[in-house]
Amino acid sequence: MPQELPNNEGSALLLRIADGDEQAFSSFFFAWAPQLSAIAMKILKNEYARQEVVQEVFIKVWLHRDKLGAVENMGAWLRKITVNQSLLALQRHVAEDKRLEVIQLWRDSQENASHLELKEIQRLVNQAINSLSPQRKTIYRMNRVEGKTTLQIAGELQLSHGYVRNALSAALAVIRERLTESGWLLLIFSLSL
């Protein structure tokens, strides 16, 4: 745990950082990085992901350095950012794993289905997607095509996280319904992942 500086020295360091002093920021980084790295590693259990999270935390600190003067408890604030960034990293990794599973299921189904069957599945999915409202279509494409999490989508579209999750669920329900009517159960299973 970093040595807490006397209040006036800690405030002076934060003011220097707020003014863009890279030397002060470097001192700040070396003081806090070990503790934040340990927190991220405890959550992620992955060295590469840990490094990404710690880097992201300090990027956020630097980008928002003008607000450092308002932070009352620096340690608690940094730990909270680190935990939040770690949880976001976990979500991204889970989403990536799901996409890889879907790709593998799709490849397996391609081996067993004829070219015409695949075209029919693609047509049905596209038809279902095109029947969605513009906002649901956008949310679906951002999640399934661009690979963004529902939290990222909510932030970009300035919508609530709950609304984005519900809209994505509704979009998937429309696609599943269309495929159920046509009897394509394997693809329905992969869409629900």
Tab-separated table of C-alpha atoms in Angstrom, residues 95-110 140 144 186-193:
chain	number	residue	atom	x	y	z
A	95	ALA	CA	-18.433	-11.904	-24.600
A	96	GLU	CA	-15.375	-12.881	-26.651
A	97	ASP	CA	-15.593	-16.484	-25.410
A	98	LYS	CA	-19.288	-16.597	-26.351
A	99	ARG	CA	-18.546	-15.294	-29.844
A	100	LEU	CA	-15.862	-17.968	-30.270
A	101	GLU	CA	-18.333	-20.651	-29.167
A	102	VAL	CA	-20.917	-19.381	-31.640
A	103	ILE	CA	-18.325	-19.369	-34.408
A	104	GLN	CA	-17.368	-22.954	-33.575
A	105	LEU	CA	-21.026	-24.039	-33.521
A	106	TRP	CA	-21.550	-22.263	-36.826
A	107	ARG	CA	-18.524	-24.053	-38.347
A	108	ASP	CA	-19.789	-27.393	-37.088
A	109	SER	CA	-23.222	-26.716	-38.559
A	110	GLN	CA	-21.656	-25.692	-41.882
A	140	TYR	CA	-28.224	-5.991	-32.060
A	144	ARG	CA	-23.372	-9.234	-32.295
A	186	LEU	CA	-28.998	-25.615	-33.815
A	187	LEU	CA	-28.742	-21.982	-34.800
A	188	ILE	CA	-31.366	-21.036	-32.204
A	189	PHE	CA	-29.173	-22.638	-29.538
A	190	SER	CA	-26.110	-20.696	-30.683
A	191	LEU	CA	-28.025	-17.392	-30.669
A	192	SER	CA	-29.057	-17.893	-27.058
A	193	LEU	CA	-25.429	-18.140	-25.882
